Tab-separated table of C-alpha atoms and ligand atoms in Angstrom:
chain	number	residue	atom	x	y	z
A	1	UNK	CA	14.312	-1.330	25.840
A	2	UNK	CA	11.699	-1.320	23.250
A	3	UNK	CA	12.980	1.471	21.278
A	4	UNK	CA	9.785	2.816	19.275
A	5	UNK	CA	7.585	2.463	22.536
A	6	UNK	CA	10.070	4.540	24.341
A	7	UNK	CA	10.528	7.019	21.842
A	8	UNK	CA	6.726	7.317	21.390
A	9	UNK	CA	6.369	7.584	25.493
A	10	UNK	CA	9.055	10.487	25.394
A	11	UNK	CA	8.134	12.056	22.460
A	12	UNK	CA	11.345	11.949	20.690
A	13	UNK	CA	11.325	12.432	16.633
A	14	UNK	CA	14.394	10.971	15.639
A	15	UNK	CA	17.453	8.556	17.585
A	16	UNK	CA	20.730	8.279	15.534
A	17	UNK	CA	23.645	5.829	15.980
A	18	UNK	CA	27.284	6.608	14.495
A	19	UNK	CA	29.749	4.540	14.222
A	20	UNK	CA	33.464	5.169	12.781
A	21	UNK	CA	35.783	2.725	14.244
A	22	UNK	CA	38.760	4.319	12.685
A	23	UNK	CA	38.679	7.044	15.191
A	24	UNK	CA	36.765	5.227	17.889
A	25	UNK	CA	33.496	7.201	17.363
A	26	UNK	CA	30.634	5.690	19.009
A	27	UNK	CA	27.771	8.285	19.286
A	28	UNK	CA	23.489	8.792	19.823
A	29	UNK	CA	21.831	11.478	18.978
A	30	UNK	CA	18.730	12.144	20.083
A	31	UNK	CA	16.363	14.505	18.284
A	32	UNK	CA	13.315	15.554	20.955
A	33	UNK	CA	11.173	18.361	19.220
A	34	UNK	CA	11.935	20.325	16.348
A	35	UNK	CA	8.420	22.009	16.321
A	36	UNK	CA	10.094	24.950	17.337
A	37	UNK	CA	13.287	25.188	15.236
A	38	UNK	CA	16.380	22.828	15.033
A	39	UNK	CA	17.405	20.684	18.200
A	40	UNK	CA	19.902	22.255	20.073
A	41	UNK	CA	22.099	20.447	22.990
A	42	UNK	CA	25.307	19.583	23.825
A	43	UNK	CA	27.797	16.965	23.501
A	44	UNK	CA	28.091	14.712	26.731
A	45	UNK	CA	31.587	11.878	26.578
A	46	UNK	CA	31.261	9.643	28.704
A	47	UNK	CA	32.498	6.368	29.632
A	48	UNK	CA	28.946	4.813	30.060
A	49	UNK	CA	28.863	1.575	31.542
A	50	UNK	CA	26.504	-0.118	28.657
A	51	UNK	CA	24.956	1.280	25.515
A	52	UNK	CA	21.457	1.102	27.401
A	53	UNK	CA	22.906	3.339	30.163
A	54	UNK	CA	24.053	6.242	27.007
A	55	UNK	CA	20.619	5.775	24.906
A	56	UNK	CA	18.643	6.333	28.430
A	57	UNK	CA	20.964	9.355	29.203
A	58	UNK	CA	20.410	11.083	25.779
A	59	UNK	CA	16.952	10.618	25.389
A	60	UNK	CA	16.712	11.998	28.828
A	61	UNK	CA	18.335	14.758	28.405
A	62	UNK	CA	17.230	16.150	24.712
A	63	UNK	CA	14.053	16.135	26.270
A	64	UNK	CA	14.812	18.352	28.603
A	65	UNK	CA	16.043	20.773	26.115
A	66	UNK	CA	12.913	21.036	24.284
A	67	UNK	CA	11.419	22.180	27.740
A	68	UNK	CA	14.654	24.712	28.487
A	69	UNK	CA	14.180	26.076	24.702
A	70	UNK	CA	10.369	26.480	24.771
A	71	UNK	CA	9.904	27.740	27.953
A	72	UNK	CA	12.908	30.778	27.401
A	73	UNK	CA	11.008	31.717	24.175
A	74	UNK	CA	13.741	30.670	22.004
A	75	UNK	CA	12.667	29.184	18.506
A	76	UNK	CA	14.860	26.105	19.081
A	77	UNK	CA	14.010	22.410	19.697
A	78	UNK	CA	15.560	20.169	21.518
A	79	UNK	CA	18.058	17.668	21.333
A	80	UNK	CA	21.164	16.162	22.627
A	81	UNK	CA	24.416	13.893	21.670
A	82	UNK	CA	26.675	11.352	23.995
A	83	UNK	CA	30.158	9.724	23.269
A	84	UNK	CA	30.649	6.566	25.055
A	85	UNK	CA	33.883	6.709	25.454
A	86	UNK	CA	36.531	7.099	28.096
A	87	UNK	CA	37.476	11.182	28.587
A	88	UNK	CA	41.194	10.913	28.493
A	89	UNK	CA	40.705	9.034	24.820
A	90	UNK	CA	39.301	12.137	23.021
A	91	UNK	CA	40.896	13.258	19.927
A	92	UNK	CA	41.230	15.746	17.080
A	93	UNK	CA	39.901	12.737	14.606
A	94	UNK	CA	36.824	11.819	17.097
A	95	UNK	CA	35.285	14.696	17.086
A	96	UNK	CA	35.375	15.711	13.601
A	97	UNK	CA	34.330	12.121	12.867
A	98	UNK	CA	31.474	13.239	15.288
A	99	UNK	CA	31.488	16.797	13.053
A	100	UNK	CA	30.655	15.174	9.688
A	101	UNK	CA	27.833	13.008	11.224
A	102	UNK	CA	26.266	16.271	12.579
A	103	UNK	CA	26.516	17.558	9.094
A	104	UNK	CA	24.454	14.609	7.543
A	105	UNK	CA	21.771	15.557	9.510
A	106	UNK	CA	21.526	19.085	7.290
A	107	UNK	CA	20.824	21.571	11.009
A	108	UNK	CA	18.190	19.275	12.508
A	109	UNK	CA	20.767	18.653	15.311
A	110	UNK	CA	23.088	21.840	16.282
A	111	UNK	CA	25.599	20.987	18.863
A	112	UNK	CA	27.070	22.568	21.931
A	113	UNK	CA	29.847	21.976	24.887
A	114	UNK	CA	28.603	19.564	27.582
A	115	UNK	CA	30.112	16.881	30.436
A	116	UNK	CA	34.047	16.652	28.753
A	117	UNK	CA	34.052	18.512	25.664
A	118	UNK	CA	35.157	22.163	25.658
A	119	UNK	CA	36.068	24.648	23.226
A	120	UNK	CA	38.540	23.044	21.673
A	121	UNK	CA	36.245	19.885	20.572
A	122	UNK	CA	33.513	22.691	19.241
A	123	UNK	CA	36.813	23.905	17.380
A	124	UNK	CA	37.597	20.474	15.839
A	125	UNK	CA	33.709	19.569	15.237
A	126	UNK	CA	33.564	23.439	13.345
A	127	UNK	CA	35.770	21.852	11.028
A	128	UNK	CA	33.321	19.799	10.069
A	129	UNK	CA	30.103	21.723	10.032
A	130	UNK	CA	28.261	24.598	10.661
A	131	UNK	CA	25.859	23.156	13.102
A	132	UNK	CA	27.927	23.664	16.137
A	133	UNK	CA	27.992	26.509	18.581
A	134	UNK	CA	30.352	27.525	21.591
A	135	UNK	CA	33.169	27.513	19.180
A	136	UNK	CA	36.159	30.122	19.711
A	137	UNK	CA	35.373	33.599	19.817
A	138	UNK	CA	37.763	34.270	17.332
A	139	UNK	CA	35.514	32.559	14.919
A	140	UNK	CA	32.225	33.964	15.951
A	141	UNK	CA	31.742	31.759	19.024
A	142	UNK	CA	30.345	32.919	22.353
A	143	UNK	CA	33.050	31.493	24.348
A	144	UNK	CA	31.999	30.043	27.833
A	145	UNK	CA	28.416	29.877	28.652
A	146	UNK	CA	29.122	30.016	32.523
A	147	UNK	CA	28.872	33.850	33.340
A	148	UNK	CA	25.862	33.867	31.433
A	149	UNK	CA	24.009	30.711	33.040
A	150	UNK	CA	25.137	32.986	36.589
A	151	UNK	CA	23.988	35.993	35.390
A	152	UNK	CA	20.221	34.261	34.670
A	153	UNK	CA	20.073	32.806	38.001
A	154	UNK	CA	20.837	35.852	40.030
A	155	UNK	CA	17.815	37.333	37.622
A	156	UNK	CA	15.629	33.805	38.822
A	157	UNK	CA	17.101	34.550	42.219
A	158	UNK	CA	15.230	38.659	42.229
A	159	UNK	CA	12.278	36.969	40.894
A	160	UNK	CA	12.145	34.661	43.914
A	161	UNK	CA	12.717	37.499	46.146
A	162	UNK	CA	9.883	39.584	44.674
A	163	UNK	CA	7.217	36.967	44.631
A	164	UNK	CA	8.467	35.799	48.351
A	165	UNK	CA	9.457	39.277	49.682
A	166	UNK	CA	8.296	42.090	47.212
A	167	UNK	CA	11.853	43.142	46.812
A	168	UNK	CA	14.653	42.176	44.484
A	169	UNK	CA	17.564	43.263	47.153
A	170	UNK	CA	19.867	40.833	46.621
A	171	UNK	CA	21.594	42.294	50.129
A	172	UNK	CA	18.781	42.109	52.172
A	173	UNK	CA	18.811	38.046	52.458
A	174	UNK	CA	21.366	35.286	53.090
A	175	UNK	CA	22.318	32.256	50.600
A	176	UNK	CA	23.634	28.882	50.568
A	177	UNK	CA	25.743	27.808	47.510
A	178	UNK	CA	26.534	24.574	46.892
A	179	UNK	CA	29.429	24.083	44.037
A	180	UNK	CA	31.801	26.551	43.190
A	181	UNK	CA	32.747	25.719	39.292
A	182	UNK	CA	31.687	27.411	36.360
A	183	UNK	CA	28.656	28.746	37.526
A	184	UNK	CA	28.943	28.832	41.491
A	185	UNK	CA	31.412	30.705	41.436
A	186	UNK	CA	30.348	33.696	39.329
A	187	UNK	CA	27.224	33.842	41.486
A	188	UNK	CA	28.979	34.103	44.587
A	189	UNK	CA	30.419	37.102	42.954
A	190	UNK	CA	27.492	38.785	41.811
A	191	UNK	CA	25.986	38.207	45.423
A	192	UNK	CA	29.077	39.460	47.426
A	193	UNK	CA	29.470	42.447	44.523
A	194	UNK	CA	26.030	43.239	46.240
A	195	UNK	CA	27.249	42.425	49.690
A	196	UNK	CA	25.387	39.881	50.607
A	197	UNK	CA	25.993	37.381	53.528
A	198	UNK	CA	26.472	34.136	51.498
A	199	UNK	CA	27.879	30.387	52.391
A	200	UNK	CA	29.573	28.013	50.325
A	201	UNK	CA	30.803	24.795	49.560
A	202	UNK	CA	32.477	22.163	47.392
A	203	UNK	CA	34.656	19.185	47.036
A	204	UNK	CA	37.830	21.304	46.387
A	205	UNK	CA	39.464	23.125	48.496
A	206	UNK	CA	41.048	25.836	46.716
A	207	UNK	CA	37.340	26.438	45.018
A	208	UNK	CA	36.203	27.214	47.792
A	209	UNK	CA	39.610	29.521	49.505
A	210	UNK	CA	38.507	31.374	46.198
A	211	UNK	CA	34.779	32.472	47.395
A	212	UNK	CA	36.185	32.970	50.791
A	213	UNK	CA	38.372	35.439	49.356
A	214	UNK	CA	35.442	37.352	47.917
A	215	UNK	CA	34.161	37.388	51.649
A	216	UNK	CA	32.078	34.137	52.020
A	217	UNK	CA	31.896	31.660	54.844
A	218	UNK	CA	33.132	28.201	54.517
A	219	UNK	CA	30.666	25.183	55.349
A	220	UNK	CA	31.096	21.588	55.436
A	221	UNK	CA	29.551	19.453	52.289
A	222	UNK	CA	26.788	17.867	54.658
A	223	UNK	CA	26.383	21.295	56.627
A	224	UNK	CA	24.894	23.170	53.473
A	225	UNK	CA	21.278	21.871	53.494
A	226	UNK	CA	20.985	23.002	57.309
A	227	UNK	CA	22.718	26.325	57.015
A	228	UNK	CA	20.226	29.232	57.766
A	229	UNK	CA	20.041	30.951	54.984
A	230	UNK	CA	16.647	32.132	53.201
A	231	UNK	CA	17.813	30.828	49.798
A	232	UNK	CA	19.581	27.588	48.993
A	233	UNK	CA	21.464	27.682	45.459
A	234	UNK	CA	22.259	24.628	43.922
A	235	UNK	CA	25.218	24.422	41.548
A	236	UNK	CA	26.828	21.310	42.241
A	237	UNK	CA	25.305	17.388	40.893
A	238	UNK	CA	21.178	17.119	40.176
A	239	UNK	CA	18.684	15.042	42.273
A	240	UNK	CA	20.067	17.075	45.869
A	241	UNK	CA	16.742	17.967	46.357
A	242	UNK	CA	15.899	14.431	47.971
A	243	UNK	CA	13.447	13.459	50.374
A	244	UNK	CA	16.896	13.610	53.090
A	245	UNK	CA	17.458	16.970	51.922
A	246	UNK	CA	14.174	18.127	52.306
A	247	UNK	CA	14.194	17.482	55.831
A	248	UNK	CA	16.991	19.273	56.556
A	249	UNK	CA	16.521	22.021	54.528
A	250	UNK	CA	15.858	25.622	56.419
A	251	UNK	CA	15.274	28.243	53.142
A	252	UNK	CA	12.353	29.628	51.831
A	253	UNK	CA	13.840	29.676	48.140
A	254	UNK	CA	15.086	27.195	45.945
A	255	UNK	CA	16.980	28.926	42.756
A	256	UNK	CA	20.170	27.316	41.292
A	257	UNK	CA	21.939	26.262	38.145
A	258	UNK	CA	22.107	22.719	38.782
A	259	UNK	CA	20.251	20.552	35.861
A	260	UNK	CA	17.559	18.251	37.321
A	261	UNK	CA	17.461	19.040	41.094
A	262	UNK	CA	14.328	17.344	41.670
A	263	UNK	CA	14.962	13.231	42.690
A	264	UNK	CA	11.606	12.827	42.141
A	265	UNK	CA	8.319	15.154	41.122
A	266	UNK	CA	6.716	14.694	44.760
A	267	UNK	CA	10.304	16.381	45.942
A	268	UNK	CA	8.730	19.305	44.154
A	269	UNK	CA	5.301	18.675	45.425
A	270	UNK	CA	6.988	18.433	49.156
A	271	UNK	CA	8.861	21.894	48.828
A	272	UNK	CA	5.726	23.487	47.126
A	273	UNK	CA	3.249	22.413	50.388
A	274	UNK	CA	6.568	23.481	52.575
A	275	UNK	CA	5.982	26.700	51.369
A	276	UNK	CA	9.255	27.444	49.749
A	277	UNK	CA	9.204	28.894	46.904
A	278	UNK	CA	10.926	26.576	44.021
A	279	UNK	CA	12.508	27.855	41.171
A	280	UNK	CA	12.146	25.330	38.271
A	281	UNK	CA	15.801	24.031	37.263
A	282	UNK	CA	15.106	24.377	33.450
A	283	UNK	CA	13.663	27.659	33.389
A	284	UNK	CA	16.487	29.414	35.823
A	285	UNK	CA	19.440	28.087	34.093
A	286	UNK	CA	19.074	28.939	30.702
A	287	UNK	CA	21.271	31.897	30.475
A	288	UNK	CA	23.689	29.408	28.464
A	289	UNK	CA	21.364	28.032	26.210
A	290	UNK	CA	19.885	31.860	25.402
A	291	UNK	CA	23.653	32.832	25.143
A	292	UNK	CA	24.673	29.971	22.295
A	293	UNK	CA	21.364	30.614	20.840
A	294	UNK	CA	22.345	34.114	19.801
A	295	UNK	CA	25.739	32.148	18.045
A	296	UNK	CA	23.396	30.901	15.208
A	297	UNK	CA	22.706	34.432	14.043
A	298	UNK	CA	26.080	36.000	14.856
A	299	UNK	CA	26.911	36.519	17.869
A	300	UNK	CA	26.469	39.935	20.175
A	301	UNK	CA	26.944	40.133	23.822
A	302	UNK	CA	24.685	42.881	24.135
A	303	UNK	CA	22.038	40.915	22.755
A	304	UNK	CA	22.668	37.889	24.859
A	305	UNK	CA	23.183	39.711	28.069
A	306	UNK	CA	19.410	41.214	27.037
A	307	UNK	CA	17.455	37.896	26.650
A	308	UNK	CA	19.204	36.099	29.900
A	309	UNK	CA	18.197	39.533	32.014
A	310	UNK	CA	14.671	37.891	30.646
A	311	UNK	CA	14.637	35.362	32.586
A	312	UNK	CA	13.233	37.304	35.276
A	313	UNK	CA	10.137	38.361	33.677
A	314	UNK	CA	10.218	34.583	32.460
A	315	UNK	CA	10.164	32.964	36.458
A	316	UNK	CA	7.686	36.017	37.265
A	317	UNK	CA	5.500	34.223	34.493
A	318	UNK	CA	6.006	31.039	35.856
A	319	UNK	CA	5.421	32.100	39.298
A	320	UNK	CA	2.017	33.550	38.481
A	321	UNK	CA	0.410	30.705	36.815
A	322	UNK	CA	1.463	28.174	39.717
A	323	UNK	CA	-0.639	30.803	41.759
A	324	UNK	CA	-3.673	31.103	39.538
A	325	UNK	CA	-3.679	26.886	38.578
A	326	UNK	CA	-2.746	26.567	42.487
A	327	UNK	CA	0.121	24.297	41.401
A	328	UNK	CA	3.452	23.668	42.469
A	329	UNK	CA	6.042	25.979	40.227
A	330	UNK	CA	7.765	23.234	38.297
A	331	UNK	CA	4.409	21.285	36.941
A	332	UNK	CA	3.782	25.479	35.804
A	333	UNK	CA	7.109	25.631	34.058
A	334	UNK	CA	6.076	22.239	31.995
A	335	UNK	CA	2.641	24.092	31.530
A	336	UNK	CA	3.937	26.958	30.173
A	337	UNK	CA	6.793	24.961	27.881
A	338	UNK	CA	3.885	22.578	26.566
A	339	UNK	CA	1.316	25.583	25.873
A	340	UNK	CA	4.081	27.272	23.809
A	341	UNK	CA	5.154	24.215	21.807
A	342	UNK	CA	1.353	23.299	21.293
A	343	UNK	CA	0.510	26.990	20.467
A	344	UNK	CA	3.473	27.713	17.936
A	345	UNK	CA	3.041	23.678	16.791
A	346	UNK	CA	-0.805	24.686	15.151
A	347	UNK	CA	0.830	28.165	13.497
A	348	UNK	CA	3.468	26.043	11.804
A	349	UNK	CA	1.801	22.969	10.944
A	350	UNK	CA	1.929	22.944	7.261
A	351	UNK	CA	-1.877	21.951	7.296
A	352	UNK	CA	-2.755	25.979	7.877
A	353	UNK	CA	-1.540	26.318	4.249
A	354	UNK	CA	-3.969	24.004	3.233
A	355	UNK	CA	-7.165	25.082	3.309
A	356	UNK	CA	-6.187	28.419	1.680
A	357	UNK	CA	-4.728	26.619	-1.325
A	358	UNK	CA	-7.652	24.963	-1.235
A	359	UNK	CA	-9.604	28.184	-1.189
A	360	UNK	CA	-7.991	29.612	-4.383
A	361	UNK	CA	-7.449	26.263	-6.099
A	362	UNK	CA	-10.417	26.547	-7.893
A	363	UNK	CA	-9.900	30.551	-8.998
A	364	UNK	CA	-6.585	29.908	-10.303
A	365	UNK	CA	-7.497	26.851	-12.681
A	366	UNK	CA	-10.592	29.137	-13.888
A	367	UNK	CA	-12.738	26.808	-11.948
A	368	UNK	CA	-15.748	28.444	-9.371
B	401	LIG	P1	31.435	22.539	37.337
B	401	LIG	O1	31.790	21.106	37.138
B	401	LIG	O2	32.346	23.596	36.839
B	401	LIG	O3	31.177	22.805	38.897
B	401	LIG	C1	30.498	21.933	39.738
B	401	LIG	C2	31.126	22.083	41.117
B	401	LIG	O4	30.366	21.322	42.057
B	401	LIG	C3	32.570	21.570	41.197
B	401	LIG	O5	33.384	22.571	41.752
B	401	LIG	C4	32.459	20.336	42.112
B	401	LIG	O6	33.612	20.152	42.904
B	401	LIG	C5	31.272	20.706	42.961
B	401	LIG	N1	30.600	19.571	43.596
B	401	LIG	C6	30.335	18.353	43.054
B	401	LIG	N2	29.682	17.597	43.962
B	401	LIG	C7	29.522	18.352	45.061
B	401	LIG	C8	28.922	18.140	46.323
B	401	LIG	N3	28.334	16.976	46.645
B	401	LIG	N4	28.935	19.136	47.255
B	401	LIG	C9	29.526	20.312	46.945
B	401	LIG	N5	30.122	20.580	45.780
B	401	LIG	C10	30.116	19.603	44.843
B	401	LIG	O7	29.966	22.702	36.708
B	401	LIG	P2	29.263	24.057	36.274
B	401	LIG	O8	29.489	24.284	34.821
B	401	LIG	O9	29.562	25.136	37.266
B	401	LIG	O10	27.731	23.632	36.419
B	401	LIG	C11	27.125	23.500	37.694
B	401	LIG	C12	25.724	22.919	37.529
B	401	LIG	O11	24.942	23.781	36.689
B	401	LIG	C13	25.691	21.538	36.853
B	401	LIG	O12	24.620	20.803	37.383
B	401	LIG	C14	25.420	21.864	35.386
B	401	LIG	O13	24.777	20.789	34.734
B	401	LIG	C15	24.480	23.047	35.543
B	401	LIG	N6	24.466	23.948	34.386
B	401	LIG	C16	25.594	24.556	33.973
B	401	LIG	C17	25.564	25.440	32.876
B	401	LIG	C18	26.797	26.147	32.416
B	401	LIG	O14	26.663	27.144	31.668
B	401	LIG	N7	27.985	25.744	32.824
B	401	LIG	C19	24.349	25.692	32.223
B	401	LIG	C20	23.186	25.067	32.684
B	401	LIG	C21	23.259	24.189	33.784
């Protein structure tokens, strides 16, 4: 890869390689856009098959943070980190190896939880710096993200039904949820709590024995695409809407936590000249992100649970100016992200200053 011509492709600001054998640390992180505030992403491990493989990953993915960040109105930039490493090798001396790093960087980076890390790694990193969120509550943390990334889809999920159905009764259609972890799960709950008919799957059985318990119907793994249900929710792995899937699918909504769901941008284009109604991937699930963000000022629930009930006015926005541009929702969600960091980018450009002290330059050294 031809590092500066990627980075200047991407847009990233700043790539950054540590390395402390002692403790087996081999990180990247990758600073996107800090036009809006510091970069904020988590911490991925993961036992990446070549170093090209972990730099494509990060750079991949702190660029979709900027987008998640600028498009929930948060003043935040994006970024992201990755250990290459092997899981069942982390360790207390690891990740504050990884902490100390983060602190050289003085808050242009702030980390998070990601793929393998958890609480406990925030807790070691928090040893090590302040730039860290997700760390115990007991310390000011916000604890896990999930119910919080759920409760901003089922928001994204009432926008959909508005703009589709001018109504936000969650009862009044049927859903399809695929993956039943963190996230899947507490949706399923909010949609039964409202007594929905809903159908779910996953990869583990006793996931799934768990949503059936809350009165959901069990579907095979390849049944879910097919199932009819108006709105298909996507928790599980990215890229399932594919140009297979597509063909199968029977909804008229799209609106789930899962990151990247598109394979490829003409999957979005197909789904938008299908008629159904998309809800972009970075915009829904940001309930997380919103929640952490609150972290860096001290954390309150109320608060949080206040800016992800947002995100419906947020996909409402997003929704209208696909209608007015007459473009598919996710190129609006990029519109609107773009227009914000673009807008914000000329009010805090340190060139505004200028021509005022410019102004006055002359007045103040008795000069007219
Ligand atoms: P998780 O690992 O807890 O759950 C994912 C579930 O999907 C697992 O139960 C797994 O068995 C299941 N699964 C995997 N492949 C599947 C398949 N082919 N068919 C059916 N089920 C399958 O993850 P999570 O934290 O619940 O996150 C779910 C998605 O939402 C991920 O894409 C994640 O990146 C995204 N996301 C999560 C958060 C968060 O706060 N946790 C925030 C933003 C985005």
């Amino acid at each position: 890869m031809e590092l500066f011509s990627t980075l200047d492709t991407m847009g990233h600001e700043q790539v950054v390689f540590f390395h402390h054998p002692e403790s087996g640390l081999k990180a990247i992180v990758a600073i996107h856009n800090t036009v809006l505030g510091p970069a904020l992403g988590g911490l991925r491990m993961w036992p990446y098959r070549n170093e090209q493989e972990a730099l494509t990953d990060v750079l991949r993915l702190s660029r979709g943070m900027t987008y998640k960040a600028a498009v929930s109105g948060l003043n935040l930039g994006g970024g992201k980190a990755v250990i290459i490493g092997d899981p069942a090798q982390k360790s207390e001396a690891l990740f504050r190896a990884f902490g100390r790093f983060v602190q050289s960087l003085g808050g242009r980076y702030v980390t998070a939880e990601d793929v393998n890390t958890d609480v406990q790694a925030m807790e070691y990193i928090f040893q090590e710096t302040d730039y860290v969120t997700g760390v115990h509550p007991v310390h000011g943390g916000s604890g896990d993200p999930s119910p919080f990334t759920a409760l901003g889809v089922i928001q994204g999920i009432k926008a959909c039904l508005q703009r589709r159905y001018g109504h936000t009764d969650l009862k009044k259609v049927s859903y399809s949820v695929q993956g039943l972890g963190h996230v899947g799960y507490h949706i399923v709950k909010h949609l039964r709590d409202a007594d929905a008919k809903v159908f779910v799957t996953d990869m583990h059985q006793e996931r799934i024995d768990q949503c059936v318990a809350l009165g959901a119907e069990a579907v095979k793994m390849d049944e879910i695409y097919g199932v009819n249900a108006k709105v298909y929710v996507p928790c599980a792995l990215g890229a399932t809407i594919n140009e297979k899937s597509i063909a199968q699918l029977r909804c008229e909504i799209v609106a789930g936590s899962a990151n990247n769901q598109l394979a490829t941008d003409a999957c979005g284009d197909e789904l938008h000249g299908k008629g159904i109604l998309y809800a972009p991937d970075y915009a829904i699930n940001a309930g997380g992100l919103m929640n952490v963000s609150i972290e860096l000022q001290g954390y309150n629930r109320e608060r949080a649970n206040r800016m992800v009930n947002g995100i419906y006015d947020i996909m409402g926005n997003i929704f209208a100016l696909a209608e007015r541009e007459k473009i598919p929702t996710y190129k609006a969600a990029d519109h609107v992200a773009e227009g914000r960091i673009a807008a914000l980018g000329k009010v805090k450009l340190p060139t505004i200053n200028q021509p005022y002290e410019r102004h006055f330059a002359g007045r103040r050294n008795g000069k007219h």
